[in-house]
Short mmCIF file of C-alpha atoms and ligand atoms in Angstrom, two decimals:
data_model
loop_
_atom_site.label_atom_id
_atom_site.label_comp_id
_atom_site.label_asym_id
_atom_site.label_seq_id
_atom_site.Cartn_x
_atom_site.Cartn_y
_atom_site.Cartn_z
CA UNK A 1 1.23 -2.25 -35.26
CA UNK A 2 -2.31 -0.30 -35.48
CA UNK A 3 -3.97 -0.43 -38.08
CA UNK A 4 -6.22 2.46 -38.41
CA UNK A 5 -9.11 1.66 -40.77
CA UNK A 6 -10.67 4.79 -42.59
CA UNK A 7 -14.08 5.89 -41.43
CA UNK A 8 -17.46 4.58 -41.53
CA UNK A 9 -15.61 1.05 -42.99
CA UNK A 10 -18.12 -1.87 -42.73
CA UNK A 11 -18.03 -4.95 -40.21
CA UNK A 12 -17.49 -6.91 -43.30
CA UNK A 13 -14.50 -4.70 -44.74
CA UNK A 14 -12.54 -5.33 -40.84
CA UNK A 15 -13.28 -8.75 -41.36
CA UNK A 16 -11.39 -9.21 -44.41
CA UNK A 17 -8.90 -6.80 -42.94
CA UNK A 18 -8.40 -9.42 -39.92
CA UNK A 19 -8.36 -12.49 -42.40
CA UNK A 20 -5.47 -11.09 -44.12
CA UNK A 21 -3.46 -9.94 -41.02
CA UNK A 22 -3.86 -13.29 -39.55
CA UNK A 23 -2.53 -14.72 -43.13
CA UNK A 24 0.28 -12.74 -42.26
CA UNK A 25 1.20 -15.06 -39.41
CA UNK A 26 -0.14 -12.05 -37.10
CA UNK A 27 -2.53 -11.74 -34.27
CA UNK A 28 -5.76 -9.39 -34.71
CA UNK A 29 -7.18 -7.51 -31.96
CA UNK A 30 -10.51 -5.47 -33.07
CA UNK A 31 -10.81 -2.50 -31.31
CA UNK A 32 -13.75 -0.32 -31.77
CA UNK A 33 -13.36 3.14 -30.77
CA UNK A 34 -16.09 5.73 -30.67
CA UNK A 35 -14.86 7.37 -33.75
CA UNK A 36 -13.53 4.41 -35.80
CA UNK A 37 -12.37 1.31 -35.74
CA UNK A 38 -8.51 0.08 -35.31
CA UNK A 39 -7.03 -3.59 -35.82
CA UNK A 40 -4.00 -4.47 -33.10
CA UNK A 41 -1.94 -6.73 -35.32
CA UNK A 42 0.52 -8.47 -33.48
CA UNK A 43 3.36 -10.98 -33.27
CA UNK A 44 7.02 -11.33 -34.81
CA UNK A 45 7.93 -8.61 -36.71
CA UNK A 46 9.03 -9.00 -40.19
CA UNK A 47 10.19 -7.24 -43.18
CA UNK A 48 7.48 -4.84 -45.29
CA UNK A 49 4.61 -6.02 -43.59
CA UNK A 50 3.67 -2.49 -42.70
CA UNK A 51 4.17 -1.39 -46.30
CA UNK A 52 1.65 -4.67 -46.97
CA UNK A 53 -0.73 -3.58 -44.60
CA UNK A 54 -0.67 0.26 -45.25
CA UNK A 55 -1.28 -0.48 -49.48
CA UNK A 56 -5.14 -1.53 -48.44
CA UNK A 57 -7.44 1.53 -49.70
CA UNK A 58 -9.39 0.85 -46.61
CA UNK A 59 -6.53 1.45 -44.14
CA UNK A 60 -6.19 4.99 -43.39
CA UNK A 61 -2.76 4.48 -42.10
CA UNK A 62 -0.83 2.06 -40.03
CA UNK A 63 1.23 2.79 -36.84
CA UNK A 64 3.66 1.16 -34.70
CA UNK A 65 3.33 0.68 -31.05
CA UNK A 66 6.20 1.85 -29.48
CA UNK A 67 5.09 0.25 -25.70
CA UNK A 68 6.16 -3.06 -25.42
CA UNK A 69 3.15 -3.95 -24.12
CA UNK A 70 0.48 -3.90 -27.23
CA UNK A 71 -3.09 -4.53 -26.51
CA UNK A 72 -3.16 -3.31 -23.39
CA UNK A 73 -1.39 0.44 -24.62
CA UNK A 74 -3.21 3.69 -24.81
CA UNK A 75 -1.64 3.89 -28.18
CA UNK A 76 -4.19 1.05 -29.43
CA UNK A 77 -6.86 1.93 -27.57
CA UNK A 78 -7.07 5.38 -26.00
CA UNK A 79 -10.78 4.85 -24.78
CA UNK A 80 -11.04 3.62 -21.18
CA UNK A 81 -11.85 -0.06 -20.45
CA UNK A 82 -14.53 -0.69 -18.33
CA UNK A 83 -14.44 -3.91 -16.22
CA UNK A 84 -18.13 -5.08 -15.30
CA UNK A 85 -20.14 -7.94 -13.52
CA UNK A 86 -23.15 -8.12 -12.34
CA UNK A 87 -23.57 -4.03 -10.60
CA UNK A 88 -19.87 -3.55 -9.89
CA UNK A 89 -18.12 -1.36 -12.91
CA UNK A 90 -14.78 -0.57 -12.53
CA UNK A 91 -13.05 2.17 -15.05
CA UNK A 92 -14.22 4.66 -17.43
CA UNK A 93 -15.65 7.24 -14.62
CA UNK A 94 -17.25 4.21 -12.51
CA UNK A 95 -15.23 3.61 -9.17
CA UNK A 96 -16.54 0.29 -8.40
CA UNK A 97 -15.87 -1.51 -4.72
CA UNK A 98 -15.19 -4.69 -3.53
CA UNK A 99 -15.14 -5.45 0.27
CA UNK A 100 -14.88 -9.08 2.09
CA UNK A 101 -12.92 -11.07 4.26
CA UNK A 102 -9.54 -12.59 3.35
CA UNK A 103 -11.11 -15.60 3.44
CA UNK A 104 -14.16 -17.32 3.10
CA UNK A 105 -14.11 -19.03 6.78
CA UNK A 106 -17.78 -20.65 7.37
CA UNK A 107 -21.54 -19.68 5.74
CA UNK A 108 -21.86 -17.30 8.72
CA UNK A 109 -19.31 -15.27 8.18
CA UNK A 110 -19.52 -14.69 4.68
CA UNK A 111 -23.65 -14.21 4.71
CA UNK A 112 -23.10 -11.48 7.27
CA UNK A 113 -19.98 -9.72 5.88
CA UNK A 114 -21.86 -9.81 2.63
CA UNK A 115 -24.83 -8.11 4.07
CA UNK A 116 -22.70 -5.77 5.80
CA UNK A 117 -20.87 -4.46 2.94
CA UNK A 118 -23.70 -4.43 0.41
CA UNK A 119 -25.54 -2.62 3.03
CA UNK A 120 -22.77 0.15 3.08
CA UNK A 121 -22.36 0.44 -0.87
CA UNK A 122 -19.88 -2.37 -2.04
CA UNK A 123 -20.80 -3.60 -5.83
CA UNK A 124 -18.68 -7.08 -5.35
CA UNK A 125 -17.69 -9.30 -2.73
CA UNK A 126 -13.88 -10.33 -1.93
CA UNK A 127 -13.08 -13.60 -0.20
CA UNK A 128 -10.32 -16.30 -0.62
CA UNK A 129 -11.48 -20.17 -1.32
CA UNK A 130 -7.79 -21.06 -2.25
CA UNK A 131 -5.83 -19.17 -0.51
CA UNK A 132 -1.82 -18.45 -1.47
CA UNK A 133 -0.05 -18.91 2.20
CA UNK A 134 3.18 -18.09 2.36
CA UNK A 135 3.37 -21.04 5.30
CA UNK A 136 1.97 -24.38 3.71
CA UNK A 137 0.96 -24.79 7.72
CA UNK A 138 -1.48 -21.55 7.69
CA UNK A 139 -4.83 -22.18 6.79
CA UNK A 140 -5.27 -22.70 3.08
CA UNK A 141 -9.14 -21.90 2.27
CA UNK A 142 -12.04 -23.95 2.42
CA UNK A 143 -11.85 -24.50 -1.34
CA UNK A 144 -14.33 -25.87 -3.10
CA UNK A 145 -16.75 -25.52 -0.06
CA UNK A 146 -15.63 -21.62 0.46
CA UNK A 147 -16.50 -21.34 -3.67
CA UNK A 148 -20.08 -22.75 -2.52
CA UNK A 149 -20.56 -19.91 0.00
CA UNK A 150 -19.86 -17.49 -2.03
CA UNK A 151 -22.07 -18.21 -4.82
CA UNK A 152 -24.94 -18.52 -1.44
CA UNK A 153 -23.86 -14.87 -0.60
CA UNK A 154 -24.13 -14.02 -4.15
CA UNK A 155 -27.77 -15.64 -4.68
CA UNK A 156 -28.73 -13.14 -1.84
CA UNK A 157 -27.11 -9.93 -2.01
CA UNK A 158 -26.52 -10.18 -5.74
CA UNK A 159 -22.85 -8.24 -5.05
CA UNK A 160 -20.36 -10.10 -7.89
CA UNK A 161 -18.27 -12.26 -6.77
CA UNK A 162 -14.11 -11.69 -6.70
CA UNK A 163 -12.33 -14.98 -5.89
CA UNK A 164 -8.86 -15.95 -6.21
CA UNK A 165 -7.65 -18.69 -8.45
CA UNK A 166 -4.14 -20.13 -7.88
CA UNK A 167 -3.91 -23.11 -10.84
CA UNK A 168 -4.92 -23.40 -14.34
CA UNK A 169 -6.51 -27.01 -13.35
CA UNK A 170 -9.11 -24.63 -11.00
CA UNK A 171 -9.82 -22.46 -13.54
CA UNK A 172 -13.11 -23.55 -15.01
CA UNK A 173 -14.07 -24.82 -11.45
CA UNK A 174 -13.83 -21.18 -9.54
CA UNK A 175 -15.31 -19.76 -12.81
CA UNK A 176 -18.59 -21.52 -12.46
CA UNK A 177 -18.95 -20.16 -8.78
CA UNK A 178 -17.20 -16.78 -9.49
CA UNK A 179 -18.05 -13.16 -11.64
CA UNK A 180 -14.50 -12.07 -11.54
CA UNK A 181 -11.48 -13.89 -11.27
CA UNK A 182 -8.11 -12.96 -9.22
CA UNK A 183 -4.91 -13.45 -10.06
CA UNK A 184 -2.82 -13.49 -6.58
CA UNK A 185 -0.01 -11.39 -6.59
CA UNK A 186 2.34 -14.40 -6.24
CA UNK A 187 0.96 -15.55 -9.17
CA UNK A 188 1.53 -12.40 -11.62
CA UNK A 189 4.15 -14.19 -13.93
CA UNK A 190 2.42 -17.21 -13.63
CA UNK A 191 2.24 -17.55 -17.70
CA UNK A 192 -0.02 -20.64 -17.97
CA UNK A 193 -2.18 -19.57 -15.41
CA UNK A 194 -2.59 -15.82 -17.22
CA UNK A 195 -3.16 -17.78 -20.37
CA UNK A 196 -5.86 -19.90 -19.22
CA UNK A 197 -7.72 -16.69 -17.31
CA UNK A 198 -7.57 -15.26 -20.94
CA UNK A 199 -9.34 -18.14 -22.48
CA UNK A 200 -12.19 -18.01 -19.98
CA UNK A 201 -13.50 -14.78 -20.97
CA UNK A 202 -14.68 -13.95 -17.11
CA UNK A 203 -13.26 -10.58 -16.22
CA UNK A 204 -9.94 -10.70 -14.43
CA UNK A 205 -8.40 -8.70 -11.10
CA UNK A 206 -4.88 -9.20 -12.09
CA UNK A 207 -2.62 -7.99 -9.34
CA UNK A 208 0.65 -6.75 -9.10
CA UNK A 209 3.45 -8.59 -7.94
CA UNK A 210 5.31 -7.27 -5.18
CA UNK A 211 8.19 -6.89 -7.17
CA UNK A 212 7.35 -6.77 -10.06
CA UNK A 213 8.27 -3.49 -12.08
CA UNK A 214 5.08 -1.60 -14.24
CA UNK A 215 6.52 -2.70 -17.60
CA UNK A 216 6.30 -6.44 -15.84
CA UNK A 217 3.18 -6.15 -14.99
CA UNK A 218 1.50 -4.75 -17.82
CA UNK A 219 3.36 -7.31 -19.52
CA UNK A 220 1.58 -9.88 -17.63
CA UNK A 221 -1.95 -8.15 -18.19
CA UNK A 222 -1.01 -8.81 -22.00
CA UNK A 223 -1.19 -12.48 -21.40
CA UNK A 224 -4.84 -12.29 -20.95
CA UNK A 225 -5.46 -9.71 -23.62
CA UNK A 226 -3.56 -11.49 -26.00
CA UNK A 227 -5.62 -14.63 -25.26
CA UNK A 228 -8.79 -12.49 -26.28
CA UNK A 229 -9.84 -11.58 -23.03
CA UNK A 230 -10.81 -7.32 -22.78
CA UNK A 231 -12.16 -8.04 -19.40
CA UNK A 232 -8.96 -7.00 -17.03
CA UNK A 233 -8.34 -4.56 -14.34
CA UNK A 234 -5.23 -3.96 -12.85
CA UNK A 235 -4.84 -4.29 -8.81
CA UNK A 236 -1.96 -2.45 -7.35
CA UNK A 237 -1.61 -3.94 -4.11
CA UNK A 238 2.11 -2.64 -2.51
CA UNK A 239 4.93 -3.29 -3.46
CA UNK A 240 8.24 -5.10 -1.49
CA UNK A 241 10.41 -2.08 0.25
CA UNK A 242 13.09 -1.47 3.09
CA UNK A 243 10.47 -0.04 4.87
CA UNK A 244 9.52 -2.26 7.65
CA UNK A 245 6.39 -0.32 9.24
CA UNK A 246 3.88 -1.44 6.37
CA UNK A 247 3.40 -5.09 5.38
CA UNK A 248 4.02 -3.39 1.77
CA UNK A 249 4.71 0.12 0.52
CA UNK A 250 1.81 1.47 -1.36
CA UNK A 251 2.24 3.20 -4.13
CA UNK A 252 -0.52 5.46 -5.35
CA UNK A 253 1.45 7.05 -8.29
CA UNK A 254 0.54 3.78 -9.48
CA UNK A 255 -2.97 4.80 -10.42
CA UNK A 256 -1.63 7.77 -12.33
CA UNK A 257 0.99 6.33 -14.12
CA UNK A 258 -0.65 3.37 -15.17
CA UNK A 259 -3.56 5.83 -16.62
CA UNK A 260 -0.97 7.47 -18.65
CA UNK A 261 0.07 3.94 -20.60
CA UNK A 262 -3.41 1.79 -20.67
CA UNK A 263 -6.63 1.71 -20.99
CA UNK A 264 -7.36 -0.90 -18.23
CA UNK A 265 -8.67 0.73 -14.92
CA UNK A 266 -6.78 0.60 -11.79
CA UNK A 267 -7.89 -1.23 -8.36
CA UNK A 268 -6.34 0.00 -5.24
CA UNK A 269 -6.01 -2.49 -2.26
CA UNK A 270 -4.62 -0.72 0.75
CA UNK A 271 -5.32 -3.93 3.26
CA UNK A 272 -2.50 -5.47 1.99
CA UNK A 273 -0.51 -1.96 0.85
CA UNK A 274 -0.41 -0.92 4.15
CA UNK A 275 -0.95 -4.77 6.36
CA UNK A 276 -2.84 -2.01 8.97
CA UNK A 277 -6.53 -1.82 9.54
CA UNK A 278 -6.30 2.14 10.78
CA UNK A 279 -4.41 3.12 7.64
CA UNK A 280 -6.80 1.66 5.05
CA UNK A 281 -9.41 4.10 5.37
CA UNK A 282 -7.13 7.00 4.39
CA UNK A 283 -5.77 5.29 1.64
CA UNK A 284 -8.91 4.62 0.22
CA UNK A 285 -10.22 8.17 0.13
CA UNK A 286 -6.17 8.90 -1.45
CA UNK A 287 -6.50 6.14 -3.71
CA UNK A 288 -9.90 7.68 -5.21
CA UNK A 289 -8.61 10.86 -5.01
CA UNK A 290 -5.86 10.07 -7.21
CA UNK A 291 -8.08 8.45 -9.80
CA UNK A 292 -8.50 4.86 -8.62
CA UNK A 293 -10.70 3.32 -10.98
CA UNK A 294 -11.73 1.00 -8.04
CA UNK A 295 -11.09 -0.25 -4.59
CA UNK A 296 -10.74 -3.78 -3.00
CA UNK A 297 -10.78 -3.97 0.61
CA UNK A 298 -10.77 -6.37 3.37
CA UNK A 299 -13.68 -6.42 5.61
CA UNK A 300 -14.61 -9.02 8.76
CA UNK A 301 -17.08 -8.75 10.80
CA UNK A 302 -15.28 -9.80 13.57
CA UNK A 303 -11.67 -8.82 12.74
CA UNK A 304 -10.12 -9.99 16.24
CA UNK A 305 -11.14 -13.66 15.20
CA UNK A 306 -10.09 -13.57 11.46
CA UNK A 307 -8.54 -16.70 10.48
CA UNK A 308 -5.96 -14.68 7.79
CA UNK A 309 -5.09 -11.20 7.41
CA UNK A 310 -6.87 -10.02 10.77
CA UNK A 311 -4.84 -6.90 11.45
CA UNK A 312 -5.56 -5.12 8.24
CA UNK A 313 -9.07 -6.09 7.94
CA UNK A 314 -11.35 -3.31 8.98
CA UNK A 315 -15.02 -3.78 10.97
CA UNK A 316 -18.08 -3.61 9.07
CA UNK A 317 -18.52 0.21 10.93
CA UNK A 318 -14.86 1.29 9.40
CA UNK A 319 -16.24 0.15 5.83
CA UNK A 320 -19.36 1.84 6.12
CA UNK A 321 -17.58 5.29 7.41
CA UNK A 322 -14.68 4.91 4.77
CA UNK A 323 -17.70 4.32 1.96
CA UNK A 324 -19.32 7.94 2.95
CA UNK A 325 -15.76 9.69 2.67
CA UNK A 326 -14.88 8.51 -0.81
CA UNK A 327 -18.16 9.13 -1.95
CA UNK A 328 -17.70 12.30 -1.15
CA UNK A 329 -14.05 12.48 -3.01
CA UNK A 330 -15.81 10.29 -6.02
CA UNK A 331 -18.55 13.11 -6.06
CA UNK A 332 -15.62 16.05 -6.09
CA UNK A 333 -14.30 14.56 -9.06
CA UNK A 334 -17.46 13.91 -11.05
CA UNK A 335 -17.10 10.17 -10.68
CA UNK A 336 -19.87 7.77 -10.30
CA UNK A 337 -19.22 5.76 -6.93
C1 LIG B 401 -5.68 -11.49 -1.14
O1 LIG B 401 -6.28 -10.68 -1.85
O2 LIG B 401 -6.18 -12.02 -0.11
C2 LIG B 401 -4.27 -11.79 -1.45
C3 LIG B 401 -3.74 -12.98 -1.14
O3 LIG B 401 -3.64 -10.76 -2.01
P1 LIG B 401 -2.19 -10.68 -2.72
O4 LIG B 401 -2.22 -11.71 -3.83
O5 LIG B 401 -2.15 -9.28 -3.22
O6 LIG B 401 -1.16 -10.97 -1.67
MN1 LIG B 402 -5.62 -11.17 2.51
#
């Protein structure tokens, strides 16, 4: 339910509010919205409780949330989130990029990259340390040592770093190297994973399993909210098809969809949505066009010699070229890019 609390109510008055929602054997999400201030109260429904909650003279009026998702619906919160580290800002009229390799391969080839993409207009820098293979024979990250080199590339460029964690046992390890975290796409229903991303209070790139339906995956962005966490953006990233001539099929109706039933802002990746270097630079142009609240995109700076992910990773050149047309798209639409 949403409790809407009457105007101009005191930080004190909410605070009671909360207490007695939580007595209630509910969870309380504050949510303050530019013209008041509404409580999520969530958890098992029972008998009355919205009679309880509406016969408080400073509750304006309380309202059910029809989405099965709760936190993360428009219905609670119909202002935009904005997802921000260091300079990138993703949502609420920001379109905020991050570019890298696939994987952090040696302190060479992330230094350059990073200079490369900060040069063309990336806020954050992408690169795998742990890296989900779907053979246990393909290279699996530098780890610990790749979470090093990025925090190196960081202390230099100052682009925020966007790094993959795969276990709840890594968490607070990639945190203290990392600005955002990412949740892998084979890890989207990973429930103890989601639920230790949500403690950590470091934003989160949560992305979309490829098959995995909407209602699933804003299910799974719930996880984190419900843990506390306000910090999450949403990465569609392709989904599984019968089409065989892209790695995935990428859908953009994502972005508008998912604008119509949350608040969170919307990543596009179109490396891995389309597996094919020479179709990511049209999707990304597409992707802002359609109201991507952000892009993540996979950059070497020698693409031939990539150690994962090689075909759909475009040269630094291709970034820089793809940056100046969705500028100009981001511009069109009165977006800051
Ligand atoms: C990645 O970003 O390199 C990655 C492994 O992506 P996904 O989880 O979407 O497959
Ligand atoms: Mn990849």
């Amino acid at each position: 339910m949403i409790v809407v609390m009457k105007r101009g109510t005191s930080e004190s008055t909410v605070a009671d509010m909360v207490r007695r929602i939580e007595d209630m054997g509910l969870k309380a999400h504050v949510i303050q919205g530019t013209e008041r201030t509404v409580i999520a109260a969530v958890g098992e429904k029972r008998d009355g409780e919205r009679e309880t909650l509406e016969s408080y003279d400073e509750v304006d009026q309380v309202v059910p949330i029809l989405a099965p998702y709760k936190v993360a619906s428009l219905e609670t919160k119909p202002e935009p989130t904005v997802v921000a580290a260091r300079d990138l800002k993703i949502g609420g009229g920001y379109v905020g990029v991050i570019a890298g390799p696939c994987s952090v391969e040696s302190e060479e080839q992330i230094l350059t990259v990073a200079r490369q993409v900060k040069a063309a207009g990336a806020a954050g820098l992408r690169g795998g340390a742990f890296k989900p293979r779907t053979s246990p024979y393909a290279f699996q990250g530098l780890k610990e040592e790749g979470l090093k080199l990025l925090a190196m590339a960081r202390e230099e460029t100052g682009l925020a770093v966007v790094t993959e964690v795969m276990t709840p046992h890594h968490v607070d390890l990639v945190a203290e190297y990392t600005d955002v975290l990412q949740i892998g796409a084979r890890n989207m229903q990973n429930y103890h994973l989601l639920q230790a991303v949500g403690e950590s209070r470091k934003p989160v790139l949560l992305k979309r399993g490829a098959s995995a339906t909407m209602d699933e995956f804003l299910l799974a962005a719930e996880y984190i909210l419900d843990q506390g966490n306000t910090q999450v953006a949403l990465c569609e990233r392709g989904i599984r098809t019968f089409e065989t001539h892209t790695r995935f099929t990428l859908p953009l109706a994502s972005v508008a969809y998912l604008h119509e039933r949350t608040h969170l802002p919307v990543v596009i990746d179109p490396s891995h949505g389309t597996g094919i270097a020479s179709l990511v630079p049209p999707m990304c142009t597409a992707a802002v066009a359609a109201g991507a609240d952000g892009l993540i995109i996979e950059v070497h700076p020698d693409p031939h010699k990539a150690l994962s992910d090689g075909a759909q990773s475009l040269t630094p050149e291709a970034f820089a070229e793809t940056m100046e047309q969705c500028r100009k798209v981001a511009v069109a639409l009165d977006k800051t890019f």
